[in-house]
Amino acid sequence: MVGVVLSYCAMFVGTAFPEIALDGGDVTDGVVRVGDTVRRPMRPSSPAVHALLAHLEAVGFEGAPRVLGVDDRGRQILTYVPGQAATLPLHAHAVSDEALVDLAVLVRRFHDAVEGFVPAPDAVWEDGSADDAAPELVGHCDITPRNVIFRGKRPWALIDFDMARPTTRLFDVVTALRHWAPIADPIDRDPLQRCLDVGERLRLFSDAYGLPARDRRRLLELSRLRFDRSYVAMRSRAMTDGGGWARMWEGGAGERIRRAADWLDAHWDELQSHLH
């Protein structure tokens, strides 16, 4: 592990820059931009995430925010990553094969960079669905379009590491492909994704990432397992944590997961034929 010590000194917001509300994702409220920084509420997992981001900075991975400390209101201070998130509805460049290949390369670079990171023994991470295999690294675990920053028409960086946790490379890949292939019922896809050749996009991503044959054989199996576990995990967090989790559940997240699982089952053989 690269030895990095984070300083949690208080830093004042000041009055030079206004606070601009940002979309903090599905479950994090109160995310704002202040000048060239982003302020996010502290969570129990924030110290572990900060150590992860500090490691990425130390090894020279440019595709992630930097940690600057904690402000006088107890909020995380991260660097603002310039560019455009792939928010819905998606633009044509975000669903292109070229962007998918670039994303696969970005995810592979992230995984290679984070592989040497050893979390503290008492590190706290957010709960979430997981692979049955032993963890290989700390994955992002939430590579949705809104968490990918584009510069021009190319994926450039990953943001919002709140759901990061120990997992396998394949689980992180499966999480990305859920949204980017996408492995979803067409009724739940962005309009520009509805006519995409999902099987071919699974192959393109796997090739660009360099996914080994053993992982290609497990990709659909792990996707199916993830759907079952995500359904249970989201339902539980909606009931126990409320907030954004409850909003997602009330907005039909459970039904979307079930439809995605049924669509995957119905198209299994066709999709698997692209992964040989």
PDB file of C-alpha atoms in Angstrom, residues 35-223:
ATOM      1  CA  GLY A  35     -15.508  27.055  -7.041  1.00  0.00           C
ATOM      2  CA  ASP A  36     -13.256  24.217  -8.196  1.00  0.00           C
ATOM      3  CA  THR A  37     -14.301  21.942  -5.348  1.00  0.00           C
ATOM      4  CA  VAL A  38     -17.214  19.661  -4.536  1.00  0.00           C
ATOM      5  CA  ARG A  39     -18.610  19.390  -1.010  1.00  0.00           C
ATOM      6  CA  ARG A  40     -20.291  16.122  -0.032  1.00  0.00           C
ATOM      7  CA  PRO A  41     -21.776  15.033   3.306  1.00  0.00           C
ATOM      8  CA  MET A  42     -19.488  12.795   5.339  1.00  0.00           C
ATOM      9  CA  ARG A  43     -20.570   9.163   5.626  1.00  0.00           C
ATOM     10  CA  PRO A  44     -19.236   6.339   7.802  1.00  0.00           C
ATOM     11  CA  SER A  45     -17.424   5.042   4.704  1.00  0.00           C
ATOM     12  CA  SER A  46     -15.856   8.412   3.795  1.00  0.00           C
ATOM     13  CA  PRO A  47     -12.472   7.853   5.518  1.00  0.00           C
ATOM     14  CA  ALA A  48     -12.034   4.562   3.630  1.00  0.00           C
ATOM     15  CA  VAL A  49     -13.061   6.196   0.346  1.00  0.00           C
ATOM     16  CA  HIS A  50     -10.656   9.067   0.974  1.00  0.00           C
ATOM     17  CA  ALA A  51      -7.811   6.608   1.507  1.00  0.00           C
ATOM     18  CA  LEU A  52      -8.745   4.937  -1.776  1.00  0.00           C
ATOM     19  CA  LEU A  53      -8.751   8.258  -3.649  1.00  0.00           C
ATOM     20  CA  ALA A  54      -5.444   9.237  -2.063  1.00  0.00           C
ATOM     21  CA  HIS A  55      -3.948   5.972  -3.304  1.00  0.00           C
ATOM     22  CA  LEU A  56      -5.210   6.659  -6.820  1.00  0.00           C
ATOM     23  CA  GLU A  57      -3.579  10.089  -6.714  1.00  0.00           C
ATOM     24  CA  ALA A  58      -0.321   8.644  -5.407  1.00  0.00           C
ATOM     25  CA  VAL A  59      -0.073   6.091  -8.233  1.00  0.00           C
ATOM     26  CA  GLY A  60      -0.893   8.697 -10.885  1.00  0.00           C
ATOM     27  CA  PHE A  61      -4.424   7.658 -11.878  1.00  0.00           C
ATOM     28  CA  GLU A  62      -5.977  10.852 -13.223  1.00  0.00           C
ATOM     29  CA  GLY A  63      -9.531   9.627 -13.721  1.00  0.00           C
ATOM     30  CA  ALA A  64     -10.866  10.288 -10.204  1.00  0.00           C
ATOM     31  CA  PRO A  65     -11.393  13.266  -7.857  1.00  0.00           C
ATOM     32  CA  ARG A  66      -8.718  14.279  -5.360  1.00  0.00           C
ATOM     33  CA  VAL A  67      -9.359  14.593  -1.618  1.00  0.00           C
ATOM     34  CA  LEU A  68      -8.659  18.035  -0.149  1.00  0.00           C
ATOM     35  CA  GLY A  69      -9.964  17.580   3.389  1.00  0.00           C
ATOM     36  CA  VAL A  70     -13.067  18.485   5.389  1.00  0.00           C
ATOM     37  CA  ASP A  71     -14.642  21.943   5.572  1.00  0.00           C
ATOM     38  CA  ASP A  72     -15.914  23.887   8.585  1.00  0.00           C
ATOM     39  CA  ARG A  73     -19.352  22.316   8.144  1.00  0.00           C
ATOM     40  CA  GLY A  74     -17.957  18.801   8.355  1.00  0.00           C
ATOM     41  CA  ARG A  75     -18.331  18.123   4.643  1.00  0.00           C
ATOM     42  CA  GLN A  76     -15.875  16.309   2.396  1.00  0.00           C
ATOM     43  CA  ILE A  77     -13.898  18.562   0.057  1.00  0.00           C
ATOM     44  CA  LEU A  78     -13.056  16.954  -3.277  1.00  0.00           C
ATOM     45  CA  THR A  79     -11.725  18.454  -6.476  1.00  0.00           C
ATOM     46  CA  TYR A  80     -14.330  19.228  -9.118  1.00  0.00           C
ATOM     47  CA  VAL A  81     -13.689  17.078 -12.214  1.00  0.00           C
ATOM     48  CA  PRO A  82     -14.319  19.214 -15.329  1.00  0.00           C
ATOM     49  CA  GLY A  83     -16.415  17.716 -18.087  1.00  0.00           C
ATOM     50  CA  GLN A  84     -19.948  16.456 -18.560  1.00  0.00           C
ATOM     51  CA  ALA A  85     -21.581  13.535 -16.786  1.00  0.00           C
ATOM     52  CA  ALA A  86     -23.605  11.194 -18.986  1.00  0.00           C
ATOM     53  CA  THR A  87     -26.927  12.218 -17.493  1.00  0.00           C
ATOM     54  CA  LEU A  88     -30.306  11.057 -18.822  1.00  0.00           C
ATOM     55  CA  PRO A  89     -31.531  11.310 -21.485  1.00  0.00           C
ATOM     56  CA  LEU A  90     -28.260  10.149 -22.974  1.00  0.00           C
ATOM     57  CA  HIS A  91     -26.632  11.895 -25.909  1.00  0.00           C
ATOM     58  CA  ALA A  92     -25.665   9.894 -28.998  1.00  0.00           C
ATOM     59  CA  HIS A  93     -21.940   9.989 -28.213  1.00  0.00           C
ATOM     60  CA  ALA A  94     -22.548   8.337 -24.813  1.00  0.00           C
ATOM     61  CA  VAL A  95     -24.120   5.238 -26.380  1.00  0.00           C
ATOM     62  CA  SER A  96     -21.585   4.857 -29.194  1.00  0.00           C
ATOM     63  CA  ASP A  97     -19.395   1.785 -29.490  1.00  0.00           C
ATOM     64  CA  GLU A  98     -16.363   4.068 -29.312  1.00  0.00           C
ATOM     65  CA  ALA A  99     -17.443   5.419 -25.927  1.00  0.00           C
ATOM     66  CA  LEU A 100     -18.070   1.887 -24.650  1.00  0.00           C
ATOM     67  CA  VAL A 101     -14.569   0.818 -25.663  1.00  0.00           C
ATOM     68  CA  ASP A 102     -13.072   3.919 -24.021  1.00  0.00           C
ATOM     69  CA  LEU A 103     -15.053   3.193 -20.854  1.00  0.00           C
ATOM     70  CA  ALA A 104     -13.733  -0.376 -20.751  1.00  0.00           C
ATOM     71  CA  VAL A 105     -10.179   0.959 -21.027  1.00  0.00           C
ATOM     72  CA  LEU A 106     -10.874   3.498 -18.256  1.00  0.00           C
ATOM     73  CA  VAL A 107     -12.287   0.813 -15.954  1.00  0.00           C
ATOM     74  CA  ARG A 108      -9.293  -1.443 -16.648  1.00  0.00           C
ATOM     75  CA  ARG A 109      -6.891   1.423 -15.875  1.00  0.00           C
ATOM     76  CA  PHE A 110      -8.760   2.081 -12.631  1.00  0.00           C
ATOM     77  CA  HIS A 111      -8.627  -1.586 -11.623  1.00  0.00           C
ATOM     78  CA  ASP A 112      -4.918  -1.827 -12.391  1.00  0.00           C
ATOM     79  CA  ALA A 113      -4.267   1.354 -10.400  1.00  0.00           C
ATOM     80  CA  VAL A 114      -6.273   0.280  -7.371  1.00  0.00           C
ATOM     81  CA  GLU A 115      -4.970  -3.288  -7.258  1.00  0.00           C
ATOM     82  CA  GLY A 116      -2.126  -2.329  -4.915  1.00  0.00           C
ATOM     83  CA  PHE A 117      -4.401  -0.531  -2.454  1.00  0.00           C
ATOM     84  CA  VAL A 118      -4.685  -2.273   0.918  1.00  0.00           C
ATOM     85  CA  PRO A 119      -7.531  -0.874   3.057  1.00  0.00           C
ATOM     86  CA  ALA A 120      -7.066  -0.359   6.774  1.00  0.00           C
ATOM     87  CA  PRO A 121      -8.205  -3.394   8.820  1.00  0.00           C
ATOM     88  CA  ASP A 122     -11.003  -1.324  10.369  1.00  0.00           C
ATOM     89  CA  ALA A 123     -12.116   0.316   7.099  1.00  0.00           C
ATOM     90  CA  VAL A 124     -15.878   0.826   6.831  1.00  0.00           C
ATOM     91  CA  TRP A 125     -17.545   0.460   3.424  1.00  0.00           C
ATOM     92  CA  GLU A 126     -21.119   0.840   2.252  1.00  0.00           C
ATOM     93  CA  ASP A 127     -23.128  -2.380   2.130  1.00  0.00           C
ATOM     94  CA  GLY A 128     -24.158  -3.720  -1.249  1.00  0.00           C
ATOM     95  CA  SER A 129     -24.495  -6.818  -3.379  1.00  0.00           C
ATOM     96  CA  ALA A 130     -21.302  -8.783  -3.977  1.00  0.00           C
ATOM     97  CA  ASP A 131     -19.644 -11.642  -5.806  1.00  0.00           C
ATOM     98  CA  ASP A 132     -19.216 -14.986  -4.033  1.00  0.00           C
ATOM     99  CA  ALA A 133     -15.558 -15.038  -5.036  1.00  0.00           C
ATOM    100  CA  ALA A 134     -12.914 -13.601  -2.698  1.00  0.00           C
ATOM    101  CA  PRO A 135     -12.346  -9.843  -3.148  1.00  0.00           C
ATOM    102  CA  GLU A 136      -9.498  -8.910  -5.507  1.00  0.00           C
ATOM    103  CA  LEU A 137      -9.559  -5.141  -5.081  1.00  0.00           C
ATOM    104  CA  VAL A 138     -11.749  -2.224  -4.030  1.00  0.00           C
ATOM    105  CA  GLY A 139     -14.140  -1.578  -6.905  1.00  0.00           C
ATOM    106  CA  HIS A 140     -16.201   1.492  -7.715  1.00  0.00           C
ATOM    107  CA  CYS A 141     -19.372  -0.648  -7.727  1.00  0.00           C
ATOM    108  CA  ASP A 142     -21.584   2.131  -9.142  1.00  0.00           C
ATOM    109  CA  ILE A 143     -20.344   2.865 -12.674  1.00  0.00           C
ATOM    110  CA  THR A 144     -23.621   4.300 -13.935  1.00  0.00           C
ATOM    111  CA  PRO A 145     -23.727   6.903 -16.724  1.00  0.00           C
ATOM    112  CA  ARG A 146     -24.115   9.778 -14.258  1.00  0.00           C
ATOM    113  CA  ASN A 147     -20.911   8.688 -12.519  1.00  0.00           C
ATOM    114  CA  VAL A 148     -18.798   8.828 -15.686  1.00  0.00           C
ATOM    115  CA  ILE A 149     -17.394  12.205 -16.760  1.00  0.00           C
ATOM    116  CA  PHE A 150     -16.914  12.779 -20.484  1.00  0.00           C
ATOM    117  CA  ARG A 151     -14.509  15.224 -22.048  1.00  0.00           C
ATOM    118  CA  GLY A 152     -15.590  15.830 -25.589  1.00  0.00           C
ATOM    119  CA  LYS A 153     -17.071  12.505 -26.638  1.00  0.00           C
ATOM    120  CA  ARG A 154     -14.792  10.290 -24.547  1.00  0.00           C
ATOM    121  CA  PRO A 155     -15.175   8.901 -21.025  1.00  0.00           C
ATOM    122  CA  TRP A 156     -12.491  10.563 -18.940  1.00  0.00           C
ATOM    123  CA  ALA A 157     -13.081   9.987 -15.236  1.00  0.00           C
ATOM    124  CA  LEU A 158     -15.131   8.198 -12.606  1.00  0.00           C
ATOM    125  CA  ILE A 159     -16.823  10.144  -9.821  1.00  0.00           C
ATOM    126  CA  ASP A 160     -18.987   9.390  -6.757  1.00  0.00           C
ATOM    127  CA  PHE A 161     -17.061   6.603  -5.043  1.00  0.00           C
ATOM    128  CA  ASP A 162     -19.536   6.369  -2.142  1.00  0.00           C
ATOM    129  CA  MET A 163     -20.468   2.758  -3.000  1.00  0.00           C
ATOM    130  CA  ALA A 164     -16.841   1.585  -3.379  1.00  0.00           C
ATOM    131  CA  ARG A 165     -16.076  -1.639  -1.531  1.00  0.00           C
ATOM    132  CA  PRO A 166     -13.927  -4.775  -1.732  1.00  0.00           C
ATOM    133  CA  THR A 167     -15.062  -6.969  -4.618  1.00  0.00           C
ATOM    134  CA  THR A 168     -13.835  -8.665  -7.790  1.00  0.00           C
ATOM    135  CA  ARG A 169     -12.891  -7.131 -11.104  1.00  0.00           C
ATOM    136  CA  LEU A 170     -15.723  -9.035 -12.771  1.00  0.00           C
ATOM    137  CA  PHE A 171     -18.333  -7.719 -10.349  1.00  0.00           C
ATOM    138  CA  ASP A 172     -17.319  -4.142 -11.143  1.00  0.00           C
ATOM    139  CA  VAL A 173     -17.439  -4.955 -14.869  1.00  0.00           C
ATOM    140  CA  VAL A 174     -20.897  -6.509 -14.491  1.00  0.00           C
ATOM    141  CA  THR A 175     -22.095  -3.432 -12.614  1.00  0.00           C
ATOM    142  CA  ALA A 176     -20.916  -1.207 -15.458  1.00  0.00           C
ATOM    143  CA  LEU A 177     -22.421  -3.408 -18.175  1.00  0.00           C
ATOM    144  CA  ARG A 178     -25.787  -3.421 -16.398  1.00  0.00           C
ATOM    145  CA  HIS A 179     -26.074   0.250 -17.361  1.00  0.00           C
ATOM    146  CA  TRP A 180     -23.824   0.591 -20.410  1.00  0.00           C
ATOM    147  CA  ALA A 181     -24.547  -2.507 -22.537  1.00  0.00           C
ATOM    148  CA  PRO A 182     -27.217  -2.263 -21.110  1.00  0.00           C
ATOM    149  CA  ILE A 183     -28.417  -5.505 -19.499  1.00  0.00           C
ATOM    150  CA  ALA A 184     -31.990  -4.298 -19.076  1.00  0.00           C
ATOM    151  CA  ASP A 185     -35.465  -4.740 -20.459  1.00  0.00           C
ATOM    152  CA  PRO A 186     -35.830  -2.377 -23.441  1.00  0.00           C
ATOM    153  CA  ILE A 187     -38.778  -0.660 -21.749  1.00  0.00           C
ATOM    154  CA  ASP A 188     -36.416   0.566 -19.000  1.00  0.00           C
ATOM    155  CA  ARG A 189     -33.543   1.675 -21.229  1.00  0.00           C
ATOM    156  CA  ASP A 190     -32.760   5.190 -22.327  1.00  0.00           C
ATOM    157  CA  PRO A 191     -34.428   5.786 -25.727  1.00  0.00           C
ATOM    158  CA  LEU A 192     -31.083   5.741 -27.566  1.00  0.00           C
ATOM    159  CA  GLN A 193     -30.206   2.368 -25.997  1.00  0.00           C
ATOM    160  CA  ARG A 194     -33.319   0.480 -27.025  1.00  0.00           C
ATOM    161  CA  CYS A 195     -32.051  -0.747 -30.387  1.00  0.00           C
ATOM    162  CA  LEU A 196     -28.459  -1.492 -29.351  1.00  0.00           C
ATOM    163  CA  ASP A 197     -26.986  -4.964 -29.941  1.00  0.00           C
ATOM    164  CA  VAL A 198     -26.372  -5.848 -26.294  1.00  0.00           C
ATOM    165  CA  GLY A 199     -24.513  -9.074 -27.033  1.00  0.00           C
ATOM    166  CA  GLU A 200     -22.089  -7.305 -29.340  1.00  0.00           C
ATOM    167  CA  ARG A 201     -21.550  -4.574 -26.754  1.00  0.00           C
ATOM    168  CA  LEU A 202     -20.759  -7.190 -24.101  1.00  0.00           C
ATOM    169  CA  ARG A 203     -18.089  -8.525 -26.462  1.00  0.00           C
ATOM    170  CA  LEU A 204     -16.707  -5.076 -27.272  1.00  0.00           C
ATOM    171  CA  PHE A 205     -16.346  -4.163 -23.606  1.00  0.00           C
ATOM    172  CA  SER A 206     -14.836  -7.548 -22.713  1.00  0.00           C
ATOM    173  CA  ASP A 207     -12.306  -7.304 -25.541  1.00  0.00           C
ATOM    174  CA  ALA A 208     -11.300  -3.721 -24.726  1.00  0.00           C
ATOM    175  CA  TYR A 209     -10.972  -4.499 -21.016  1.00  0.00           C
ATOM    176  CA  GLY A 210      -9.054  -7.700 -21.695  1.00  0.00           C
ATOM    177  CA  LEU A 211     -11.465  -9.916 -19.782  1.00  0.00           C
ATOM    178  CA  PRO A 212     -10.078 -13.476 -19.562  1.00  0.00           C
ATOM    179  CA  ALA A 213     -12.047 -16.466 -20.820  1.00  0.00           C
ATOM    180  CA  ARG A 214     -12.934 -17.672 -17.317  1.00  0.00           C
ATOM    181  CA  ASP A 215     -14.592 -14.320 -16.540  1.00  0.00           C
ATOM    182  CA  ARG A 216     -16.442 -14.221 -19.865  1.00  0.00           C
ATOM    183  CA  ARG A 217     -17.933 -17.603 -18.992  1.00  0.00           C
ATOM    184  CA  ARG A 218     -19.136 -16.208 -15.633  1.00  0.00           C
ATOM    185  CA  LEU A 219     -20.294 -12.790 -16.817  1.00  0.00           C
ATOM    186  CA  LEU A 220     -23.968 -13.626 -17.342  1.00  0.00           C
ATOM    187  CA  GLU A 221     -24.088 -15.881 -14.294  1.00  0.00           C
ATOM    188  CA  LEU A 222     -22.747 -13.101 -12.078  1.00  0.00           C
ATOM    189  CA  SER A 223     -25.101 -10.581 -13.702  1.00  0.00           C
TER     190      SER A 223
END
